[in-house]
PDB file of C-alpha atoms and ligand atoms in Angstrom:
ATOM      1  CA  MET A   1      29.866  22.854 -51.536  1.00 49.00           C
ATOM      2  CA  ARG A   2      32.553  25.048 -50.091  1.00 49.00           C
ATOM      3  CA  GLY A   3      35.258  26.769 -52.121  1.00 55.00           C
ATOM      4  CA  ALA A   4      38.741  25.364 -52.776  1.00 71.00           C
ATOM      5  CA  GLY A   5      40.172  27.360 -49.858  1.00 89.00           C
ATOM      6  CA  VAL A   6      38.246  25.392 -47.269  1.00 91.00           C
ATOM      7  CA  ALA A   7      38.980  21.992 -45.705  1.00 94.00           C
ATOM      8  CA  ARG A   8      36.059  19.925 -44.513  1.00 94.00           C
ATOM      9  CA  ILE A   9      36.517  17.958 -41.303  1.00 94.00           C
ATOM     10  CA  SER A  10      34.384  15.753 -39.113  1.00 95.00           C
ATOM     11  CA  ILE A  11      34.675  16.082 -35.328  1.00 93.00           C
ATOM     12  CA  SER A  12      33.305  14.191 -32.338  1.00 95.00           C
ATOM     13  CA  ILE A  13      32.029  16.086 -29.288  1.00 94.00           C
ATOM     14  CA  PRO A  14      29.748  15.141 -26.379  1.00 95.00           C
ATOM     15  CA  PRO A  15      26.027  15.744 -27.179  1.00 96.00           C
ATOM     16  CA  ASN A  16      25.558  18.091 -24.221  1.00 97.00           C
ATOM     17  CA  LEU A  17      28.428  20.275 -25.382  1.00 96.00           C
ATOM     18  CA  LEU A  18      26.956  20.395 -28.897  1.00 96.00           C
ATOM     19  CA  LYS A  19      23.563  21.380 -27.496  1.00 97.00           C
ATOM     20  CA  GLU A  20      25.137  24.195 -25.461  1.00 96.00           C
ATOM     21  CA  LEU A  21      26.918  25.392 -28.588  1.00 96.00           C
ATOM     22  CA  ASP A  22      23.793  25.240 -30.764  1.00 96.00           C
ATOM     23  CA  ASP A  23      21.722  27.102 -28.146  1.00 96.00           C
ATOM     24  CA  ILE A  24      24.215  29.969 -28.192  1.00 96.00           C
ATOM     25  CA  LEU A  25      24.554  29.919 -31.990  1.00 96.00           C
ATOM     26  CA  LYS A  26      20.789  30.399 -32.291  1.00 95.00           C
ATOM     27  CA  LYS A  27      21.129  33.567 -30.206  1.00 95.00           C
ATOM     28  CA  VAL A  28      24.201  34.993 -31.949  1.00 94.00           C
ATOM     29  CA  GLY A  29      23.096  34.053 -35.460  1.00 93.00           C
ATOM     30  CA  TYR A  30      26.070  32.296 -36.985  1.00 91.00           C
ATOM     31  CA  ASP A  31      26.834  28.669 -37.832  1.00 94.00           C
ATOM     32  CA  ARG A  32      28.927  25.865 -36.328  1.00 95.00           C
ATOM     33  CA  SER A  33      31.739  26.299 -38.860  1.00 94.00           C
ATOM     34  CA  LYS A  34      32.267  29.928 -37.914  1.00 94.00           C
ATOM     35  CA  ALA A  35      32.075  29.096 -34.196  1.00 94.00           C
ATOM     36  CA  ILE A  36      34.691  26.334 -34.570  1.00 94.00           C
ATOM     37  CA  GLN A  37      36.973  28.658 -36.567  1.00 93.00           C
ATOM     38  CA  ILE A  38      36.749  31.312 -33.834  1.00 92.00           C
ATOM     39  CA  ALA A  39      37.435  28.698 -31.144  1.00 93.00           C
ATOM     40  CA  ILE A  40      40.465  27.354 -33.052  1.00 94.00           C
ATOM     41  CA  ARG A  41      41.876  30.870 -33.556  1.00 92.00           C
ATOM     42  CA  ASN A  42      41.454  31.623 -29.858  1.00 92.00           C
ATOM     43  CA  PHE A  43      43.173  28.341 -29.017  1.00 92.00           C
ATOM     44  CA  LEU A  44      46.084  29.097 -31.357  1.00 91.00           C
ATOM     45  CA  THR A  45      46.470  32.616 -29.952  1.00 89.00           C
ATOM     46  CA  GLU A  46      46.459  31.318 -26.381  1.00 87.00           C
ATOM     47  CA  TYR A  47      48.979  28.616 -27.246  1.00 88.00           C
ATOM     48  CA  ARG A  48      51.285  31.055 -29.022  1.00 87.00           C
ATOM     49  CA  TRP A  49      50.956  33.551 -26.176  1.00 86.00           C
ATOM     50  CA  ALA A  50      51.894  30.925 -23.612  1.00 84.00           C
ATOM     51  CA  HIS A  51      54.519  28.884 -25.460  1.00 79.00           C
ATOM     52  CA  GLU A  52      56.105  30.684 -28.351  1.00 71.00           C
ATOM     53  CA  SER A  53      57.781  33.922 -29.244  1.00 77.00           C
ATOM     54  CA  SER A  54      55.481  34.617 -32.169  1.00 85.00           C
ATOM     55  CA  GLU A  55      53.908  37.763 -33.599  1.00 90.00           C
ATOM     56  CA  VAL A  56      50.664  38.958 -32.031  1.00 92.00           C
ATOM     57  CA  ALA A  57      48.678  42.193 -31.979  1.00 95.00           C
ATOM     58  CA  GLY A  58      46.470  43.535 -29.239  1.00 95.00           C
ATOM     59  CA  ALA A  59      45.659  46.153 -26.669  1.00 97.00           C
ATOM     60  CA  LEU A  60      47.008  46.875 -23.254  1.00 97.00           C
ATOM     61  CA  ILE A  61      44.389  48.535 -21.056  1.00 97.00           C
ATOM     62  CA  LEU A  62      45.725  50.452 -18.136  1.00 97.00           C
ATOM     63  CA  LEU A  63      43.967  52.138 -15.211  1.00 97.00           C
ATOM     64  CA  TYR A  64      46.071  54.433 -13.070  1.00 97.00           C
ATOM     65  CA  ASP A  65      45.857  57.248 -10.552  1.00 96.00           C
ATOM     66  CA  HIS A  66      47.363  60.264 -12.295  1.00 95.00           C
ATOM     67  CA  ARG A  67      47.878  61.959  -8.916  1.00 94.00           C
ATOM     68  CA  SER A  68      50.431  59.346  -7.962  1.00 94.00           C
ATOM     69  CA  ARG A  69      53.749  61.201  -8.117  1.00 93.00           C
ATOM     70  CA  GLY A  70      55.718  60.647 -11.312  1.00 94.00           C
ATOM     71  CA  VAL A  71      53.435  58.001 -12.798  1.00 95.00           C
ATOM     72  CA  GLU A  72      52.601  59.889 -16.013  1.00 94.00           C
ATOM     73  CA  GLU A  73      56.267  60.637 -16.753  1.00 95.00           C
ATOM     74  CA  SER A  74      57.238  57.029 -16.043  1.00 96.00           C
ATOM     75  CA  LEU A  75      54.513  55.597 -18.257  1.00 96.00           C
ATOM     76  CA  THR A  76      55.515  57.972 -21.059  1.00 96.00           C
ATOM     77  CA  ASP A  77      59.204  57.037 -20.685  1.00 96.00           C
ATOM     78  CA  ILE A  78      58.330  53.329 -20.845  1.00 97.00           C
ATOM     79  CA  GLN A  79      56.246  53.869 -23.976  1.00 96.00           C
ATOM     80  CA  HIS A  80      59.102  55.715 -25.682  1.00 97.00           C
ATOM     81  CA  GLU A  81      61.458  52.869 -24.819  1.00 96.00           C
ATOM     82  CA  HIS A  82      59.039  50.351 -26.376  1.00 96.00           C
ATOM     83  CA  GLY A  83      58.150  52.446 -29.430  1.00 96.00           C
ATOM     84  CA  ASP A  84      59.005  49.531 -31.724  1.00 97.00           C
ATOM     85  CA  ILE A  85      55.930  47.550 -30.563  1.00 97.00           C
ATOM     86  CA  ILE A  86      53.473  50.367 -29.756  1.00 97.00           C
ATOM     87  CA  THR A  87      51.338  51.458 -32.703  1.00 96.00           C
ATOM     88  CA  SER A  88      49.102  53.987 -30.951  1.00 97.00           C
ATOM     89  CA  THR A  89      47.883  55.151 -27.550  1.00 97.00           C
ATOM     90  CA  MET A  90      44.538  56.528 -26.462  1.00 97.00           C
ATOM     91  CA  HIS A  91      44.220  58.429 -23.188  1.00 97.00           C
ATOM     92  CA  VAL A  92      40.913  58.952 -21.376  1.00 97.00           C
ATOM     93  CA  HIS A  93      40.577  61.173 -18.269  1.00 97.00           C
ATOM     94  CA  LEU A  94      38.007  59.020 -16.441  1.00 97.00           C
ATOM     95  CA  ASP A  95      37.414  61.191 -13.380  1.00 96.00           C
ATOM     96  CA  GLU A  96      39.357  63.460 -11.017  1.00 95.00           C
ATOM     97  CA  ASP A  97      41.809  60.726 -10.037  1.00 95.00           C
ATOM     98  CA  ASN A  98      41.734  58.031 -12.673  1.00 97.00           C
ATOM     99  CA  CYS A  99      43.138  57.809 -16.161  1.00 97.00           C
ATOM    100  CA  LEU A 100      42.530  55.040 -18.658  1.00 97.00           C
ATOM    101  CA  GLU A 101      45.140  54.335 -21.283  1.00 97.00           C
ATOM    102  CA  ILE A 102      44.577  51.986 -24.210  1.00 98.00           C
ATOM    103  CA  ILE A 103      47.843  51.065 -25.867  1.00 98.00           C
ATOM    104  CA  ALA A 104      47.734  49.227 -29.194  1.00 98.00           C
ATOM    105  CA  VAL A 105      50.641  46.815 -29.529  1.00 97.00           C
ATOM    106  CA  LYS A 106      52.044  44.630 -32.300  1.00 96.00           C
ATOM    107  CA  GLY A 107      55.096  42.424 -31.964  1.00 94.00           C
ATOM    108  CA  LYS A 108      56.642  39.385 -30.318  1.00 92.00           C
ATOM    109  CA  THR A 109      54.824  37.940 -27.313  1.00 92.00           C
ATOM    110  CA  LYS A 110      58.018  38.241 -25.279  1.00 91.00           C
ATOM    111  CA  SER A 111      58.312  42.001 -25.921  1.00 93.00           C
ATOM    112  CA  ILE A 112      54.638  42.643 -25.154  1.00 94.00           C
ATOM    113  CA  LYS A 113      54.873  40.690 -21.894  1.00 92.00           C
ATOM    114  CA  GLU A 114      57.945  42.713 -20.919  1.00 94.00           C
ATOM    115  CA  LEU A 115      56.092  45.977 -21.619  1.00 96.00           C
ATOM    116  CA  ALA A 116      53.054  44.875 -19.581  1.00 95.00           C
ATOM    117  CA  GLU A 117      55.182  43.736 -16.639  1.00 94.00           C
ATOM    118  CA  ARG A 118      57.176  46.964 -16.702  1.00 95.00           C
ATOM    119  CA  MET A 119      54.006  49.112 -16.597  1.00 95.00           C
ATOM    120  CA  MET A 120      52.348  47.037 -13.881  1.00 94.00           C
ATOM    121  CA  LYS A 121      55.304  47.706 -11.571  1.00 94.00           C
ATOM    122  CA  GLU A 122      54.732  51.480 -11.668  1.00 94.00           C
ATOM    123  CA  LYS A 123      53.308  53.038  -8.536  1.00 92.00           C
ATOM    124  CA  GLY A 124      49.839  54.407  -9.259  1.00 95.00           C
ATOM    125  CA  VAL A 125      48.949  51.702 -11.768  1.00 95.00           C
ATOM    126  CA  LYS A 126      45.799  50.073 -10.376  1.00 95.00           C
ATOM    127  CA  GLN A 127      44.875  47.609 -13.068  1.00 96.00           C
ATOM    128  CA  LEU A 128      46.279  46.271 -16.317  1.00 96.00           C
ATOM    129  CA  LYS A 129      44.541  44.044 -18.833  1.00 95.00           C
ATOM    130  CA  LEU A 130      45.917  42.626 -22.005  1.00 94.00           C
ATOM    131  CA  ALA A 131      43.984  41.258 -24.965  1.00 94.00           C
ATOM    132  CA  VAL A 132      45.792  39.746 -27.954  1.00 92.00           C
ATOM    133  CA  VAL A 133      44.935  38.192 -31.285  1.00 92.00           C
ATOM    134  CA  SER A 134      47.116  36.415 -33.841  1.00 86.00           C
ATOM    135  CA  LYS A 135      46.722  36.006 -37.584  1.00 75.00           C
TER     136      LYS A 135
HETATM  137 NI1  LIG B 201      44.196  61.582 -17.726  1.00 92.75          NI
END
């Protein structure tokens, strides 16, 4: 029996889908309940990201050419302007041309989207990826 903090549910899924799930669970070493909880959390995060202005946390991963004129100053200015949602920044000098910046963010989806869009517009920014989670 599970503890009082757990609800038990019964779900229906196609047998092939269940087999695919079980095959992977054998490899990763956890059970169906944990897999379903992870899937539900991912679903909720995606829904909130797409439809609501709710609180999320995550990382913005940025690849840019530091030789592009003014890009470092612009990215720093943008980060100062959005200091309310940025919790920390890690900078990696990848090679002669490229810098990788990992920016930890926490705040409303709307504000994080605005920050990402603002950075992507900067000349010299080659790639931007965003990963978020929600409680
Ligand atoms: Ni660098």
